[in-house]
Coordinates of C-alpha atoms in Angstrom, one line a residue:
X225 CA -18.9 -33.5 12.6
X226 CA -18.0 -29.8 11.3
X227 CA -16.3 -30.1 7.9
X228 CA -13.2 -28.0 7.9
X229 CA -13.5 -25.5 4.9
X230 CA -10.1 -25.6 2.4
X231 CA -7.6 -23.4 2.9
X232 CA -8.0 -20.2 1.5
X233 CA -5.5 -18.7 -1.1
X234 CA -3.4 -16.1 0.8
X235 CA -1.6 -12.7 -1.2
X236 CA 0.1 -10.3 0.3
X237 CA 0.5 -7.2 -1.7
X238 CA 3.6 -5.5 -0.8
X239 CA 5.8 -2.3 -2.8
X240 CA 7.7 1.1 -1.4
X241 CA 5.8 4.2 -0.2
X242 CA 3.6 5.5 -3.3
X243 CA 4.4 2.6 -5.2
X244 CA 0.6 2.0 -5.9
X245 CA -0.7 -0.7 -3.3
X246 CA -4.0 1.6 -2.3
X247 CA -4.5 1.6 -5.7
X248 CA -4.6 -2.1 -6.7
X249 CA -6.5 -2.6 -3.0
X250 CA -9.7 -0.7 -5.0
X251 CA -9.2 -2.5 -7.6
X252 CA -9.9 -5.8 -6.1
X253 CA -12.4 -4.7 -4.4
X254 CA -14.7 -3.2 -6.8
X255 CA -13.6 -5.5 -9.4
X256 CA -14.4 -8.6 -7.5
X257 CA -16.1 -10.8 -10.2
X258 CA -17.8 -13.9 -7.9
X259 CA -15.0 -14.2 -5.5
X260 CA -15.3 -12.9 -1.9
X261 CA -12.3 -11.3 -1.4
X262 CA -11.2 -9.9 2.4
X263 CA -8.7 -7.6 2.0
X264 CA -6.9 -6.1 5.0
X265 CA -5.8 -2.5 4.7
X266 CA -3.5 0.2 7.4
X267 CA -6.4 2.3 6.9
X268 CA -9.8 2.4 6.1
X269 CA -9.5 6.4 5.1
X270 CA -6.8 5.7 2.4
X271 CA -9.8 3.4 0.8
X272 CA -12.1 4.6 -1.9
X273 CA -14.8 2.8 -2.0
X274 CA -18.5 3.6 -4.0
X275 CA -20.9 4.0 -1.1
X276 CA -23.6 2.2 -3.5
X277 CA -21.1 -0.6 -2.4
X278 CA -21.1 -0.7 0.9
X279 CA -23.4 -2.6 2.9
X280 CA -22.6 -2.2 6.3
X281 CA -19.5 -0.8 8.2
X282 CA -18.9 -1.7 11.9
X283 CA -15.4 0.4 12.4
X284 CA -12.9 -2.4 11.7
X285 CA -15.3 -4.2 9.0
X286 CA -16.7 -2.8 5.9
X287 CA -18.9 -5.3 4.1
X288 CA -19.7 -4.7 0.3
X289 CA -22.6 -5.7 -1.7
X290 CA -20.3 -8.1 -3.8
X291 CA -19.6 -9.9 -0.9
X292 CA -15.9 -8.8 -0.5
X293 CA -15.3 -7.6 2.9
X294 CA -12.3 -4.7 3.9
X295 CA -10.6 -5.2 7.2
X296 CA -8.6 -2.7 9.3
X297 CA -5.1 -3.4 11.2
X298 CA -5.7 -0.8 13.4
X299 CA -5.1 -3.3 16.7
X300 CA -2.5 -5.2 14.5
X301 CA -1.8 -7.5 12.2
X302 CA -2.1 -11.1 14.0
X303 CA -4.5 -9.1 16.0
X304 CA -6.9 -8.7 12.4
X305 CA -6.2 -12.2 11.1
X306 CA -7.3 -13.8 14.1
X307 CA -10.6 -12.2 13.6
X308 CA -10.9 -12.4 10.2
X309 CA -10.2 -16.7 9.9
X310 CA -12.7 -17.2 13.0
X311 CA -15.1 -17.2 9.8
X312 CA -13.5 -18.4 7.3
X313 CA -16.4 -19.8 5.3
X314 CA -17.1 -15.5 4.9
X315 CA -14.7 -15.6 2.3
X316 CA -12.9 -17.3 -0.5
X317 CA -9.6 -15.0 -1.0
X318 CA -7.4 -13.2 1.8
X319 CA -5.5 -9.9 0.4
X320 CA -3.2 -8.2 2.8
X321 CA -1.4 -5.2 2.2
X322 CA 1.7 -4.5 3.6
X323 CA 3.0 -1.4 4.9
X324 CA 5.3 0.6 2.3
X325 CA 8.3 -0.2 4.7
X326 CA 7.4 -4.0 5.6
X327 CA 9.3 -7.1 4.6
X328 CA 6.0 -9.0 2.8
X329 CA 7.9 -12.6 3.4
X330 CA 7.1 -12.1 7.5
X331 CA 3.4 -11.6 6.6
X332 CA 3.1 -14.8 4.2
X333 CA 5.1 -16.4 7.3
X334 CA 1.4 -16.3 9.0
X335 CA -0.2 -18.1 6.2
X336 CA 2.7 -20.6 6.0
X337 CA 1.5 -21.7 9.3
X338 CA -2.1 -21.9 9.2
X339 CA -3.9 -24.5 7.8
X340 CA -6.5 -22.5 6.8
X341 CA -4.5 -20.6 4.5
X342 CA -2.5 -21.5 1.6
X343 CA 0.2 -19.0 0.0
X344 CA -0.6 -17.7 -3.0
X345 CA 1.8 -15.0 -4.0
X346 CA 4.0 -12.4 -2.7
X347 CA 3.1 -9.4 -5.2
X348 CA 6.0 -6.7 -5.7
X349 CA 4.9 -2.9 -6.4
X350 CA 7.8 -0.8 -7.7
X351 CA 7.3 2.5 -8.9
X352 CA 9.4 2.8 -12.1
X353 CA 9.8 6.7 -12.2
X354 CA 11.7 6.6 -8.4
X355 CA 13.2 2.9 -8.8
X356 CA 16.6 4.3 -9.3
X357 CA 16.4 7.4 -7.1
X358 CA 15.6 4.2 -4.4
X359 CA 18.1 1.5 -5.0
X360 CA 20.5 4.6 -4.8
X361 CA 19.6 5.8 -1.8
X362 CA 21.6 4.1 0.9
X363 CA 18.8 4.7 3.7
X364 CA 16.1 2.9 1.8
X365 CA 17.8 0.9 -0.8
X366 CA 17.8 -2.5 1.5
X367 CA 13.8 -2.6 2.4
X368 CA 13.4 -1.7 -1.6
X369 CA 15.8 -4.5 -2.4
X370 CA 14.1 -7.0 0.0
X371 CA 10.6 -6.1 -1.4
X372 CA 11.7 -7.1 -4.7
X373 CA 13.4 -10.3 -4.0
X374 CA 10.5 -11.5 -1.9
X375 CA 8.0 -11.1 -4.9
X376 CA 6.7 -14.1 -6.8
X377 CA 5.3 -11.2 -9.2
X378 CA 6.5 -7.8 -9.8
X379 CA 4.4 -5.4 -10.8
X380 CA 5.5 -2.3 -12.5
X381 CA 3.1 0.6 -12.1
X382 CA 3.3 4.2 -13.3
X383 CA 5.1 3.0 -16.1
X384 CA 3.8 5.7 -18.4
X385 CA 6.0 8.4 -16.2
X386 CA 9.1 6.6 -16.9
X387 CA 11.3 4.1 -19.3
X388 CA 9.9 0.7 -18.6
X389 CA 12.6 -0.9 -20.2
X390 CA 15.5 0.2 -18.1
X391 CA 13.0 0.3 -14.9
X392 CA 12.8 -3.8 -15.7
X393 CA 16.6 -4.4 -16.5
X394 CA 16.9 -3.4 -13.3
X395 CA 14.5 -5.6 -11.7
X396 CA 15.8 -8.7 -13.8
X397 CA 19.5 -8.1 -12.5
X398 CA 17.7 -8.1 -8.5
X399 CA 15.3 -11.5 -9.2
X400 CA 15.1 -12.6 -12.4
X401 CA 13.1 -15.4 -11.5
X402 CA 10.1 -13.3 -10.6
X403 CA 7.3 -12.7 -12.9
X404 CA 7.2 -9.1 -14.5
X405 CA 3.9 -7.3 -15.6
X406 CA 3.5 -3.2 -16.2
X407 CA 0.7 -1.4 -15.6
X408 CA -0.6 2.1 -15.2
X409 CA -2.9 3.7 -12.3
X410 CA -3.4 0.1 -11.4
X411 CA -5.2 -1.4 -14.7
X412 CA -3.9 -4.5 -14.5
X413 CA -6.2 -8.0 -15.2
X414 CA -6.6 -9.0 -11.1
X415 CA -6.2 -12.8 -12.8
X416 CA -2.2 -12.1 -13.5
X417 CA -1.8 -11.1 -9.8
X418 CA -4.8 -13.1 -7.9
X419 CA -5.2 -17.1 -7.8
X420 CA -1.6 -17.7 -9.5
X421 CA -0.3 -19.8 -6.8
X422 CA 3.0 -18.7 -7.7
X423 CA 4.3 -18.1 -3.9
X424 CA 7.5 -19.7 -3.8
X425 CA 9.9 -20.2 -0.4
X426 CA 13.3 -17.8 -1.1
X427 CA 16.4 -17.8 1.1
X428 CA 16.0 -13.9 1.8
X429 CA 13.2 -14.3 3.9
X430 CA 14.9 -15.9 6.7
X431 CA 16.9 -12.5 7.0
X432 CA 17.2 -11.0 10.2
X433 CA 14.9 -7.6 10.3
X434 CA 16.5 -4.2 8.7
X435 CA 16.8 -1.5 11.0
X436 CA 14.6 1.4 9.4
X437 CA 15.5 4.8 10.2
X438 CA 11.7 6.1 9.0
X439 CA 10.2 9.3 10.9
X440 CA 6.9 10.3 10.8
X441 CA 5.1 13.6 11.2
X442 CA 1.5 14.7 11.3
X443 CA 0.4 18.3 10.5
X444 CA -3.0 19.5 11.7
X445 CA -4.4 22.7 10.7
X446 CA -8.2 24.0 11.4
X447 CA -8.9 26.9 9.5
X448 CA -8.6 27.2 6.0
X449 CA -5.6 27.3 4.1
X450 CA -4.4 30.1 1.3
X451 CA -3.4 28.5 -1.8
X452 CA 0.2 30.6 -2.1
X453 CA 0.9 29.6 1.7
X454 CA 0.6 26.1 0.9
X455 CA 3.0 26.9 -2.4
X456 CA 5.6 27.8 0.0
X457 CA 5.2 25.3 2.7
X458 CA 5.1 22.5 -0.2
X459 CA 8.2 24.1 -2.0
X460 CA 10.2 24.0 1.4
X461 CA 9.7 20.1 2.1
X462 CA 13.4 18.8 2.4
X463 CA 14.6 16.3 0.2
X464 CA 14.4 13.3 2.7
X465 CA 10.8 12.9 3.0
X466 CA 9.7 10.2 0.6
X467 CA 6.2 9.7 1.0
X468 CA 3.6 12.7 2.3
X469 CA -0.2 12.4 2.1
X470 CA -3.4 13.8 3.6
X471 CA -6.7 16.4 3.0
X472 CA -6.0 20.4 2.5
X473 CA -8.7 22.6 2.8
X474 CA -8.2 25.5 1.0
X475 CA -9.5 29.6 1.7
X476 CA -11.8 29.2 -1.6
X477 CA -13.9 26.6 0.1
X478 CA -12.6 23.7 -1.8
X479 CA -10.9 20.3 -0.5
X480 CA -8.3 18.5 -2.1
X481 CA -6.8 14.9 -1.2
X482 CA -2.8 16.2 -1.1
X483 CA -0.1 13.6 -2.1
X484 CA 3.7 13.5 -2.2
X485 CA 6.1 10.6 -4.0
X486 CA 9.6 10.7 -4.2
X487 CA 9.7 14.9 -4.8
X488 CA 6.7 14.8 -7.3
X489 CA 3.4 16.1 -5.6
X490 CA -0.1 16.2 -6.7
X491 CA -3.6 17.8 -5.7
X492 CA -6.8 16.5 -6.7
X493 CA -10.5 17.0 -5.7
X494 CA -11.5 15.5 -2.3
X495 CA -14.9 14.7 -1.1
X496 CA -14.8 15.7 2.4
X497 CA -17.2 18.0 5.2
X498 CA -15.0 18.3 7.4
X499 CA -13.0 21.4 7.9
X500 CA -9.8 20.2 9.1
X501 CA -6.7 19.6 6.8
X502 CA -4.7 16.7 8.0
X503 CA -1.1 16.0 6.2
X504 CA 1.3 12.5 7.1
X505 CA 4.6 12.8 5.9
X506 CA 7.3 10.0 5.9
X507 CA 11.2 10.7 5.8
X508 CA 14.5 9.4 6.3
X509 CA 15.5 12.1 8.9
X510 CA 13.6 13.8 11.8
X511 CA 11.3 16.2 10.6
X512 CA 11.0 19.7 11.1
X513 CA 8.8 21.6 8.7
X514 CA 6.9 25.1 9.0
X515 CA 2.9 24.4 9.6
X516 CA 0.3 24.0 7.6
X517 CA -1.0 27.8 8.2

């Protein structure tokens, strides 16, 4: 007779746009100390992974040397999971993380009803420098609300770019049950958010879906872009778009991985051949922005 395996500890990683999920997705799994994570991700190109790491990658599967594996959602969620626990003896710890619009109660609703899986913890990213700006903007302000009283644990990141203490009275007056930790570019010990079995059932996460008036927009551009062009066409994104990322290469031959948070934007070197810049952004309104070059 086959032994059924016990049910696997189950952690959905949830937080705003730019809140720092990609981040804490590394983390885990390059930090992986004896336990086999499978962590399922939106997308594998938002992952950085050493390629000293990787041991093979079939497309929706990258296995690592540590025995952690990274899973795409590319054909959907249910779609992934379904795959992933036809071998569940592969791994000892399932990570998901959520979209940075997604209500992470409807994804621990899956493990809830497989025996396989046991909920662990609903794990809260807020960015502390745009809290505020979010839980005052009427358009967002639910979806950020529900992420945070859905956590078992909040986690505070990017907490050396604003007051923590005021960022965290503000999250104590929204759930004070839920446990509070700060951290900054994701150090935080994976034991305070992994294995804590804190995952508790709350009244909010039998409310009805929020209607999300998100829009999306891709840019493409394949020829090289002049640094002062891209000034301007950066300076001219309207205030509504909350989230913007993607790869800009540059007329001086260089690549950089582009990112936008709230109105704060950063470059930074990118590894990259290819010679094609490719920008997402996310707003609140219908977007209608200049291209690229």
């Amino acid at each position: 007779m086959r032994e059924t395996p016990d049910p696997r500890p189950f952690t959905v990683i949830a937080g705003f746009l730019g809140a720092g999920k990609t981040t804490l997705v590394n983390r885990i799994l390059t930090g992986s100390s004896g336990t086999r994570f499978a962590v399922m991700v939106n997308d594998f190109g938002a992952i950085n992974i050493d390629a000293g790491l990787i041991a093979s990658h079939d497309g929706q599967t990258i296995a690592l040397t540590n025995g952690c594996v990274c899973c795409t959602m590319s054909d959907g969620f249910i779609q992934a999971m379904l795959r992933l626990m036809a071998t569940p003896q592969a791994f000892d710890h399932v990570v998901v993380e959520a979209s940075g619009v997604a209500e992470p109660s409807k994804i621990m609703d899956f493990a809830r009803l497989d025996p396989l899986l046991d909920p662990d913890a609903i794990v809260t990213l807020v960015d502390a420098d745009t809290l505020t700006d979010r839980l005052a903007d009427p358009k967002i302000s639910a979806i950020v609300t529900a992420q945070i009283r859905q956590a078992d644990i909040l986690l505070l990141t990017k907490s050396d770019l604003a007051d923590p203490d005021a960022a965290e009275a503000q999250l104590a007056r929204i759930h004070p049950l839920a446990k509070e930790i700060r951290a900054s570019h994701g150090n935080v010990p994976l034991e305070l958010v992994l294995g804590t079995g804190l995952w508790t059932p709350k009244p909010c996460a039998d409310d009805p879906a929020l209607d999300l008036p998100f829009h999306t927009l891709t840019l493409r551009c394949d020829r090289p872009i002049a640094h002062r062009r891209f000034a301007d066409w950066e300076a001219a994104l309207p205030q509504h778009i909350l989230r913007g990322k993607g790869v800009a290469v540059f007329d001086d031959q260089r690549t950089m991985l582009w990112q936008r948070v709230g109105t704060r934007n950063t470059l930074t070197p990118a590894a990259s051949s290819a010679n094609l810049s490719e920008i997402v952004l996310i707003g609140t309104e219908p977007i209608d922005i200049a291209p690229l070059a």
